[in-house]
mmCIF file of C-alpha atoms and ligand atoms in Angstrom:
data_model
loop_
_atom_site.group_PDB
_atom_site.id
_atom_site.type_symbol
_atom_site.label_atom_id
_atom_site.label_comp_id
_atom_site.label_asym_id
_atom_site.label_seq_id
_atom_site.Cartn_x
_atom_site.Cartn_y
_atom_site.Cartn_z
ATOM 1 C CA MET A 200 -6.761 -10.044 -18.344
ATOM 2 C CA SER A 201 -7.216 -12.432 -21.307
ATOM 3 C CA ASN A 202 -7.357 -9.502 -23.749
ATOM 4 C CA PRO A 203 -4.014 -9.615 -25.614
ATOM 5 C CA SER A 204 -3.880 -5.755 -25.742
ATOM 6 C CA TYR A 205 -3.266 -5.812 -21.884
ATOM 7 C CA ASP A 206 -0.239 -8.189 -22.334
ATOM 8 C CA TRP A 207 2.273 -5.343 -22.196
ATOM 9 C CA LEU A 208 0.747 -3.947 -18.952
ATOM 10 C CA ASN A 209 1.342 -7.354 -17.277
ATOM 11 C CA LYS A 210 4.882 -7.608 -18.669
ATOM 12 C CA LEU A 211 5.746 -4.173 -17.625
ATOM 13 C CA PRO A 212 8.209 -4.613 -14.678
ATOM 14 C CA LYS A 213 6.544 -3.010 -11.741
ATOM 15 C CA VAL A 214 7.344 -1.632 -8.278
ATOM 16 C CA GLU A 215 4.643 -1.354 -5.539
ATOM 17 C CA LEU A 216 4.964 1.252 -2.865
ATOM 18 C CA HIS A 217 1.430 1.451 -1.290
ATOM 19 C CA LEU A 218 0.004 -1.958 -0.371
ATOM 20 C CA HIS A 219 -1.532 -2.998 2.886
ATOM 21 C CA LEU A 220 -0.741 -6.763 3.436
ATOM 22 C CA GLU A 221 -4.028 -7.084 5.362
ATOM 23 C CA GLY A 222 -5.880 -5.672 2.301
ATOM 24 C CA THR A 223 -4.544 -8.624 0.180
ATOM 25 C CA LEU A 224 -6.704 -11.169 2.101
ATOM 26 C CA GLU A 225 -8.656 -12.827 -0.608
ATOM 27 C CA PRO A 226 -11.998 -14.316 0.357
ATOM 28 C CA GLU A 227 -10.779 -17.890 -0.274
ATOM 29 C CA LEU A 228 -7.931 -17.482 2.202
ATOM 30 C CA MET A 229 -10.295 -15.661 4.597
ATOM 31 C CA PHE A 230 -12.558 -18.803 4.697
ATOM 32 C CA ASN A 231 -9.470 -21.160 5.049
ATOM 33 C CA LEU A 232 -8.025 -19.195 7.852
ATOM 34 C CA ALA A 233 -11.452 -18.947 9.631
ATOM 35 C CA LYS A 234 -11.721 -22.767 9.411
ATOM 36 C CA ARG A 235 -8.054 -23.301 10.526
ATOM 37 C CA ASN A 236 -8.579 -21.124 13.599
ATOM 38 C CA ASN A 237 -12.202 -21.850 14.340
ATOM 39 C CA ILE A 238 -13.484 -18.390 13.764
ATOM 40 C CA SER A 239 -17.049 -17.694 12.625
ATOM 41 C CA LEU A 240 -17.426 -15.227 9.745
ATOM 42 C CA PRO A 241 -20.473 -13.061 9.090
ATOM 43 C CA TYR A 242 -20.526 -14.545 5.501
ATOM 44 C CA GLU A 243 -21.969 -17.802 4.255
ATOM 45 C CA ASN A 244 -19.935 -17.964 1.078
ATOM 46 C CA ILE A 245 -17.617 -15.972 -1.205
ATOM 47 C CA ASN A 246 -20.578 -14.302 -3.008
ATOM 48 C CA ASP A 247 -21.623 -12.820 0.351
ATOM 49 C CA VAL A 248 -18.135 -11.454 0.851
ATOM 50 C CA LYS A 249 -18.118 -9.876 -2.555
ATOM 51 C CA LYS A 250 -21.543 -8.328 -1.986
ATOM 52 C CA ALA A 251 -20.273 -6.734 1.249
ATOM 53 C CA TYR A 252 -17.456 -4.983 -0.677
ATOM 54 C CA GLU A 253 -19.579 -1.992 -1.695
ATOM 55 C CA PHE A 254 -18.245 1.218 -0.054
ATOM 56 C CA ASN A 255 -19.301 4.786 -0.055
ATOM 57 C CA HIS A 256 -16.274 6.066 1.796
ATOM 58 C CA LEU A 257 -13.102 5.110 3.554
ATOM 59 C CA GLN A 258 -14.831 4.234 6.880
ATOM 60 C CA ASP A 259 -17.218 1.716 5.211
ATOM 61 C CA PHE A 260 -14.179 -0.135 3.920
ATOM 62 C CA LEU A 261 -12.091 0.117 7.148
ATOM 63 C CA ASP A 262 -15.017 -1.442 9.294
ATOM 64 C CA ILE A 263 -15.033 -4.528 6.962
ATOM 65 C CA TYR A 264 -11.268 -4.679 6.624
ATOM 66 C CA TYR A 265 -10.634 -4.688 10.376
ATOM 67 C CA GLN A 266 -13.324 -7.415 10.696
ATOM 68 C CA GLY A 267 -11.507 -9.549 7.992
ATOM 69 C CA ALA A 268 -8.180 -9.242 9.845
ATOM 70 C CA GLU A 269 -9.648 -11.230 12.757
ATOM 71 C CA VAL A 270 -8.870 -14.488 11.005
ATOM 72 C CA PHE A 271 -5.115 -13.898 11.445
ATOM 73 C CA GLN A 272 -3.855 -15.839 14.523
ATOM 74 C CA SER A 273 -0.614 -17.547 14.041
ATOM 75 C CA GLU A 274 2.648 -16.792 12.452
ATOM 76 C CA GLN A 275 1.777 -19.254 9.693
ATOM 77 C CA ASP A 276 -1.314 -17.129 8.908
ATOM 78 C CA PHE A 277 0.764 -14.087 8.362
ATOM 79 C CA TYR A 278 3.187 -16.033 6.283
ATOM 80 C CA ASP A 279 0.450 -17.497 4.032
ATOM 81 C CA LEU A 280 -1.054 -14.035 3.579
ATOM 82 C CA THR A 281 2.182 -12.445 2.569
ATOM 83 C CA TRP A 282 3.176 -15.399 0.407
ATOM 84 C CA ALA A 283 -0.097 -15.259 -1.511
ATOM 85 C CA TYR A 284 0.522 -11.538 -2.260
ATOM 86 C CA LEU A 285 4.171 -12.381 -3.443
ATOM 87 C CA ILE A 286 2.925 -15.027 -5.757
ATOM 88 C CA LYS A 287 0.505 -12.459 -7.232
ATOM 89 C CA CYS A 288 3.442 -10.099 -7.682
ATOM 90 C CA GLN A 289 5.452 -12.729 -9.516
ATOM 91 C CA GLN A 290 2.516 -13.343 -11.927
ATOM 92 C CA GLN A 291 2.281 -9.625 -12.657
ATOM 93 C CA ASN A 292 6.037 -8.945 -12.873
ATOM 94 C CA VAL A 293 6.087 -6.797 -9.643
ATOM 95 C CA GLN A 294 9.836 -6.812 -8.936
ATOM 96 C CA HIS A 295 10.119 -4.765 -5.648
ATOM 97 C CA VAL A 296 7.534 -4.105 -3.035
ATOM 98 C CA GLU A 297 7.305 -1.898 0.074
ATOM 99 C CA PRO A 298 4.251 -3.265 1.826
ATOM 100 C CA PHE A 299 2.525 -1.932 4.974
ATOM 101 C CA PHE A 300 1.302 -3.848 7.984
ATOM 102 C CA ASP A 301 -0.904 -2.667 10.804
ATOM 103 C CA PRO A 302 0.518 -4.346 14.047
ATOM 104 C CA GLN A 303 -2.041 -2.621 16.330
ATOM 105 C CA THR A 304 -4.899 -4.273 14.479
ATOM 106 C CA HIS A 305 -3.527 -7.613 15.776
ATOM 107 C CA THR A 306 -1.912 -6.655 19.121
ATOM 108 C CA LEU A 307 -5.219 -5.054 20.277
ATOM 109 C CA ARG A 308 -6.727 -8.619 19.687
ATOM 110 C CA GLY A 309 -4.046 -10.213 21.852
ATOM 111 C CA ILE A 310 -1.818 -11.440 19.030
ATOM 112 C CA ALA A 311 1.895 -10.884 19.846
ATOM 113 C CA PHE A 312 3.802 -8.329 17.814
ATOM 114 C CA GLU A 313 6.439 -11.029 17.314
ATOM 115 C CA THR A 314 3.907 -13.480 15.716
ATOM 116 C CA VAL A 315 2.915 -10.768 13.080
ATOM 117 C CA ILE A 316 6.418 -9.676 12.251
ATOM 118 C CA ASN A 317 7.961 -13.148 12.081
ATOM 119 C CA GLY A 318 5.261 -14.571 9.677
ATOM 120 C CA ILE A 319 5.413 -11.467 7.385
ATOM 121 C CA SER A 320 9.166 -11.265 7.328
ATOM 122 C CA HIS A 321 9.804 -15.037 6.745
ATOM 123 C CA ALA A 322 7.507 -14.798 3.667
ATOM 124 C CA LEU A 323 9.315 -11.596 2.366
ATOM 125 C CA GLU A 324 12.711 -13.298 2.883
ATOM 126 C CA ASP A 325 11.527 -16.372 0.932
ATOM 127 C CA GLY A 326 10.077 -14.077 -1.713
ATOM 128 C CA GLU A 327 13.389 -12.563 -2.210
ATOM 129 C CA LYS A 328 15.270 -15.759 -2.224
ATOM 130 C CA LYS A 329 12.932 -17.916 -4.344
ATOM 131 C CA LEU A 330 11.106 -15.241 -6.480
ATOM 132 C CA GLY A 331 13.726 -12.446 -6.687
ATOM 133 C CA ILE A 332 11.212 -9.860 -5.330
ATOM 134 C CA SER A 333 13.100 -7.304 -3.158
ATOM 135 C CA TYR A 334 11.414 -5.457 -0.347
ATOM 136 C CA GLN A 335 11.335 -2.908 2.264
ATOM 137 C CA LEU A 336 8.670 -3.351 4.967
ATOM 138 C CA ILE A 337 6.755 -0.479 6.475
ATOM 139 C CA MET A 338 4.898 -0.522 9.833
ATOM 140 C CA CYS A 339 1.765 1.748 10.018
ATOM 141 C CA PHE A 340 0.281 3.411 13.036
ATOM 142 C CA LEU A 341 -3.412 3.442 13.157
ATOM 143 C CA ARG A 342 -4.373 7.156 13.248
ATOM 144 C CA HIS A 343 -7.738 6.663 14.941
ATOM 145 C CA LEU A 344 -5.805 5.437 18.027
ATOM 146 C CA SER A 345 -3.788 7.706 20.295
ATOM 147 C CA GLU A 346 -0.160 8.764 19.854
ATOM 148 C CA SER A 347 0.746 7.003 23.048
ATOM 149 C CA ASP A 348 -0.546 3.721 21.498
ATOM 150 C CA ALA A 349 1.698 4.466 18.436
ATOM 151 C CA ILE A 350 4.648 5.115 20.711
ATOM 152 C CA GLU A 351 4.064 1.833 22.496
ATOM 153 C CA THR A 352 4.000 0.145 19.095
ATOM 154 C CA LEU A 353 7.219 1.827 18.079
ATOM 155 C CA ARG A 354 8.794 0.420 21.229
ATOM 156 C CA SER A 355 7.678 -3.193 20.316
ATOM 157 C CA ALA A 356 9.230 -2.638 16.894
ATOM 158 C CA GLU A 357 12.642 -1.706 18.174
ATOM 159 C CA LYS A 358 13.622 -5.400 18.761
ATOM 160 C CA PHE A 359 12.924 -5.941 15.100
ATOM 161 C CA ILE A 360 14.601 -2.961 13.624
ATOM 162 C CA ASP A 361 16.549 -5.163 11.110
ATOM 163 C CA LYS A 362 13.101 -6.361 9.702
ATOM 164 C CA ILE A 363 11.251 -2.991 9.436
ATOM 165 C CA HIS A 364 12.480 -0.228 7.231
ATOM 166 C CA GLY A 365 9.952 2.491 7.676
ATOM 167 C CA VAL A 366 6.941 3.642 9.490
ATOM 168 C CA GLY A 367 3.647 5.020 8.103
ATOM 169 C CA LEU A 368 0.306 6.350 9.120
ATOM 170 C CA ASP A 369 -3.040 4.934 7.982
ATOM 171 C CA SER A 370 -6.711 4.306 8.986
ATOM 172 C CA SER A 371 -9.450 6.982 9.345
ATOM 173 C CA GLU A 372 -8.043 10.146 7.939
ATOM 174 C CA LYS A 373 -10.670 12.850 8.569
ATOM 175 C CA GLY A 374 -10.405 14.298 12.143
ATOM 176 C CA ASN A 375 -7.038 12.551 12.818
ATOM 177 C CA PRO A 376 -4.495 15.061 11.334
ATOM 178 C CA PRO A 377 -0.775 14.154 11.045
ATOM 179 C CA GLU A 378 0.124 16.584 13.756
ATOM 180 C CA LYS A 379 -1.416 14.161 16.295
ATOM 181 C CA PHE A 380 1.640 11.945 15.637
ATOM 182 C CA SER A 381 4.534 14.448 15.705
ATOM 183 C CA ASN A 382 6.346 12.969 18.576
ATOM 184 C CA VAL A 383 6.273 9.308 17.450
ATOM 185 C CA PHE A 384 7.346 10.290 13.906
ATOM 186 C CA SER A 385 10.244 12.304 15.353
ATOM 187 C CA GLU A 386 11.343 9.445 17.496
ATOM 188 C CA ALA A 387 11.058 6.978 14.523
ATOM 189 C CA SER A 388 13.163 9.339 12.418
ATOM 190 C CA LYS A 389 15.880 9.468 15.088
ATOM 191 C CA LYS A 390 15.883 5.700 15.204
ATOM 192 C CA GLY A 391 16.580 5.605 11.430
ATOM 193 C CA PHE A 392 13.118 4.578 10.086
ATOM 194 C CA LYS A 393 12.119 5.970 6.656
ATOM 195 C CA LEU A 394 8.828 8.025 7.015
ATOM 196 C CA VAL A 395 5.594 7.981 4.970
ATOM 197 C CA ALA A 396 1.996 8.940 5.821
ATOM 198 C CA HIS A 397 -1.450 8.612 4.100
ATOM 199 C CA ALA A 398 -2.648 12.105 3.433
ATOM 200 C CA GLY A 399 -4.994 13.876 1.049
ATOM 201 C CA GLU A 400 -6.953 10.680 0.278
ATOM 202 C CA GLU A 401 -10.332 11.843 1.826
ATOM 203 C CA GLY A 402 -8.671 14.457 4.048
ATOM 204 C CA PRO A 403 -7.739 17.975 2.947
ATOM 205 C CA ALA A 404 -4.621 19.271 1.247
ATOM 206 C CA SER A 405 -3.613 20.750 4.568
ATOM 207 C CA TYR A 406 -2.895 17.252 5.788
ATOM 208 C CA ILE A 407 -0.311 16.963 3.009
ATOM 209 C CA TRP A 408 1.351 20.209 4.225
ATOM 210 C CA SER A 409 1.472 18.958 7.807
ATOM 211 C CA SER A 410 2.808 15.524 6.783
ATOM 212 C CA LEU A 411 5.678 17.373 5.048
ATOM 213 C CA ASP A 412 6.294 20.078 7.602
ATOM 214 C CA VAL A 413 5.535 18.366 10.898
ATOM 215 C CA LEU A 414 6.048 14.676 10.279
ATOM 216 C CA LYS A 415 8.755 15.256 7.717
ATOM 217 C CA VAL A 416 7.839 12.340 5.538
ATOM 218 C CA ASN A 417 9.868 10.994 2.563
ATOM 219 C CA ARG A 418 6.596 10.188 0.667
ATOM 220 C CA ILE A 419 2.925 10.833 0.741
ATOM 221 C CA ASP A 420 0.442 7.949 0.469
ATOM 222 C CA HIS A 421 -2.372 9.041 -1.911
ATOM 223 C CA GLY A 422 -1.902 12.774 -1.984
ATOM 224 C CA ILE A 423 -4.575 13.375 -4.714
ATOM 225 C CA ARG A 424 -6.059 16.314 -2.803
ATOM 226 C CA ALA A 425 -2.790 18.189 -3.655
ATOM 227 C CA MET A 426 -4.731 19.057 -6.867
ATOM 228 C CA ASP A 427 -6.888 21.509 -4.807
ATOM 229 C CA ASP A 428 -3.827 23.626 -3.761
ATOM 230 C CA PRO A 429 -1.576 25.299 -6.368
ATOM 231 C CA LYS A 430 1.002 26.342 -3.837
ATOM 232 C CA LEU A 431 1.279 22.712 -2.609
ATOM 233 C CA LEU A 432 1.528 21.544 -6.295
ATOM 234 C CA SER A 433 4.562 23.834 -6.753
ATOM 235 C CA ARG A 434 6.159 22.546 -3.515
ATOM 236 C CA LEU A 435 5.555 18.899 -4.502
ATOM 237 C CA ILE A 436 6.878 19.411 -8.092
ATOM 238 C CA ASP A 437 9.936 21.241 -6.916
ATOM 239 C CA SER A 438 10.796 18.812 -4.140
ATOM 240 C CA GLN A 439 9.775 15.661 -6.213
ATOM 241 C CA ILE A 440 8.262 14.205 -2.997
ATOM 242 C CA PRO A 441 6.597 11.068 -4.335
ATOM 243 C CA LEU A 442 2.891 10.450 -4.238
ATOM 244 C CA THR A 443 1.741 6.817 -4.025
ATOM 245 C CA VAL A 444 -1.650 6.997 -5.912
ATOM 246 C CA CYS A 445 -4.039 4.104 -5.853
ATOM 247 C CA PRO A 446 -6.483 4.442 -8.792
ATOM 248 C CA LEU A 447 -8.902 1.516 -8.135
ATOM 249 C CA SER A 448 -8.922 2.318 -4.366
ATOM 250 C CA ASN A 449 -9.997 5.890 -5.257
ATOM 251 C CA THR A 450 -12.957 4.815 -7.347
ATOM 252 C CA LYS A 451 -13.991 2.044 -5.080
ATOM 253 C CA LEU A 452 -13.951 4.406 -2.097
ATOM 254 C CA ARG A 453 -15.793 7.051 -4.170
ATOM 255 C CA VAL A 454 -12.982 9.641 -4.015
ATOM 256 C CA PHE A 455 -13.657 9.822 -7.808
ATOM 257 C CA ASP A 456 -17.095 8.679 -9.070
ATOM 258 C CA ASP A 457 -15.501 7.017 -12.102
ATOM 259 C CA MET A 458 -11.986 6.162 -13.370
ATOM 260 C CA SER A 459 -12.499 8.555 -16.293
ATOM 261 C CA GLN A 460 -12.411 11.377 -13.819
ATOM 262 C CA HIS A 461 -9.168 10.287 -12.122
ATOM 263 C CA THR A 462 -6.539 12.999 -12.135
ATOM 264 C CA ILE A 463 -3.430 10.813 -12.033
ATOM 265 C CA LEU A 464 -2.431 11.506 -15.654
ATOM 266 C CA GLU A 465 -2.854 15.260 -15.210
ATOM 267 C CA MET A 466 -0.679 14.988 -12.110
ATOM 268 C CA LEU A 467 1.872 13.123 -14.147
ATOM 269 C CA ASP A 468 1.771 15.825 -16.847
ATOM 270 C CA LEU A 469 2.251 18.571 -14.252
ATOM 271 C CA GLY A 470 5.588 16.932 -13.272
ATOM 272 C CA LEU A 471 4.574 15.403 -9.971
ATOM 273 C CA CYS A 472 6.426 12.205 -8.925
ATOM 274 C CA VAL A 473 3.253 10.135 -9.057
ATOM 275 C CA THR A 474 3.269 6.259 -8.916
ATOM 276 C CA VAL A 475 0.558 3.549 -9.338
ATOM 277 C CA ASN A 476 -0.260 1.213 -6.556
ATOM 278 C CA SER A 477 -3.109 -1.142 -5.409
ATOM 279 C CA ASP A 478 -3.694 -0.336 -1.752
ATOM 280 C CA ASP A 479 -5.941 -3.027 -0.754
ATOM 281 C CA PRO A 480 -6.273 -5.216 -3.902
ATOM 282 C CA SER A 481 -8.615 -7.908 -2.574
ATOM 283 C CA TYR A 482 -11.116 -5.257 -1.445
ATOM 284 C CA PHE A 483 -10.829 -2.881 -4.398
ATOM 285 C CA GLY A 484 -10.889 -5.222 -7.360
ATOM 286 C CA GLY A 485 -7.353 -5.464 -8.571
ATOM 287 C CA TYR A 486 -3.695 -5.742 -8.045
ATOM 288 C CA MET A 487 -0.951 -3.769 -9.949
ATOM 289 C CA THR A 488 -1.737 -4.999 -13.557
ATOM 290 C CA GLU A 489 -5.494 -4.351 -13.057
ATOM 291 C CA ASN A 490 -4.721 -0.819 -11.923
ATOM 292 C CA PHE A 491 -2.681 -0.158 -15.099
ATOM 293 C CA ILE A 492 -5.355 -1.790 -17.175
ATOM 294 C CA SER A 493 -8.021 0.563 -15.767
ATOM 295 C CA LEU A 494 -5.847 3.606 -16.592
ATOM 296 C CA TYR A 495 -5.387 2.252 -20.075
ATOM 297 C CA ASP A 496 -9.046 1.497 -20.593
ATOM 298 C CA ASN A 497 -10.515 4.715 -19.056
ATOM 299 C CA LEU A 498 -7.657 7.224 -19.471
ATOM 300 C CA SER A 499 -5.892 5.935 -22.569
ATOM 301 C CA LEU A 500 -2.664 5.519 -20.682
ATOM 302 C CA THR A 501 0.233 5.406 -23.302
ATOM 303 C CA LYS A 502 3.388 3.265 -23.104
ATOM 304 C CA VAL A 503 5.411 6.455 -22.508
ATOM 305 C CA GLN A 504 3.314 7.392 -19.476
ATOM 306 C CA ALA A 505 3.307 3.866 -18.172
ATOM 307 C CA ILE A 506 7.143 3.815 -18.353
ATOM 308 C CA LYS A 507 7.464 7.199 -16.607
ATOM 309 C CA LEU A 508 5.133 5.972 -13.846
ATOM 310 C CA ILE A 509 7.472 2.995 -13.231
ATOM 311 C CA GLU A 510 10.577 5.219 -13.349
ATOM 312 C CA ASN A 511 8.888 7.385 -10.690
ATOM 313 C CA SER A 512 8.238 4.266 -8.597
ATOM 314 C CA ILE A 513 11.854 3.060 -8.802
ATOM 315 C CA GLU A 514 13.124 6.567 -7.890
ATOM 316 C CA ALA A 515 10.537 6.935 -5.047
ATOM 317 C CA SER A 516 11.415 3.499 -3.615
ATOM 318 C CA PHE A 517 13.625 2.931 -0.588
ATOM 319 C CA ALA A 518 15.527 0.191 -2.471
ATOM 320 C CA GLU A 519 19.319 0.459 -2.145
ATOM 321 C CA LYS A 520 21.270 2.106 -5.011
ATOM 322 C CA LYS A 521 22.367 -1.134 -6.556
ATOM 323 C CA ARG A 522 18.749 -2.534 -6.602
ATOM 324 C CA LYS A 523 17.510 0.666 -8.138
ATOM 325 C CA LYS A 524 20.025 0.175 -10.923
ATOM 326 C CA SER A 525 18.969 -3.264 -11.552
ATOM 327 C CA LEU A 526 15.257 -2.286 -11.637
ATOM 328 C CA TYR A 527 16.069 0.487 -14.229
ATOM 329 C CA ASN A 528 17.930 -2.341 -16.222
ATOM 330 C CA LEU A 529 14.774 -4.429 -16.185
ATOM 331 C CA LEU A 530 12.685 -1.524 -17.362
ATOM 332 C CA ASN A 531 15.128 -0.753 -20.101
ATOM 333 C CA GLU A 532 15.105 -4.332 -21.290
ATOM 334 C CA PHE A 533 11.244 -3.990 -21.411
ATOM 335 C CA VAL A 534 11.492 -0.800 -23.426
ATOM 336 C CA THR A 535 13.803 -2.219 -25.991
ATOM 337 C CA SER A 536 12.128 -5.696 -26.295
HETATM 338 N N1 ADE B 12 -5.868 1.103 5.605
HETATM 339 C C1 ADE B 12 -5.885 0.204 4.616
HETATM 340 N N2 ADE B 12 -6.189 0.887 3.469
HETATM 341 C C2 ADE B 12 -6.364 2.088 3.793
HETATM 342 C C3 ADE B 12 -6.607 3.311 3.080
HETATM 343 N N3 ADE B 12 -6.825 3.301 1.735
HETATM 344 N N4 ADE B 12 -6.580 4.491 3.665
HETATM 345 C C4 ADE B 12 -6.349 4.532 4.996
HETATM 346 N N5 ADE B 12 -6.101 3.525 5.756
HETATM 347 C C5 ADE B 12 -6.082 2.311 5.110
HETATM 348 ZN ZN1 ZN B 13 -3.477 2.862 1.889
#
């Protein structure tokens, strides 16, 4: 990022709506936590870890990502993970975040739900107080597990309803359609949670339709396969349902062979409410600024397009009205500076 022509991309006030906290685990922290918790890793050193981060599709990544998550044991571990992400946000001028966490990845290993949520939410509270980064936290259900597991997870979350703002759906997309989770999403909606779901990342456009019509989500995570379906495009443009697109993730998981083939700017030109996000930055080679840099380098992203992408993120966020207004003010200050 030492290239001065990237400075404006780092200074751009940003909002992140698609970020898995477990996907921010940097190799250095992985080694530190493994040592702290006496866990043996299948890697000798950081170079080994980096070599393992070569993926041909989503499942290759998920296998390594779930293995990495085994180093989290205590509330302090979840705090440290979240805090490290927030420091990165501060460095990249990310002002508002709506991170995901995957409780089932941890409860299935015998870690209490309470341990996970307390560590994460203490760090988010500190981030708001000390760094001025506002947040809404989203709990994801793992779609390769059953709906009854998801319902049990929702029940565990009820005690912490003041700390969790939304629910989402992630993990292995193909073969696990949104409809599988219709009951748990309906229950979550009745309890007042905001709803999002990964759809149309590797899976077909029909998964975007059913996320909208069956799960009744407020946002679609990824959604790039919408480009295969003109009727769906019209629906998404008319409704302005946001799509949280993750450029570096899509090239790392080979959804696109190369960033020069990414369709995000075509989607923006069509009038879709697309946003830029980092997904699992430690695994995919970059946080928010690096995602914007990649669009600038490979797709000649302009300042006008970058500003529109941020406006979309502010609009698409679950931030309160007053906070949205202050985010727009920060963006205006950037535009006029
Ligand atoms: N979990 C973490 N990252 C994910 C992604 N990109 N797709 C589905 N599940 C995920
Ligand atoms: Zn994701």
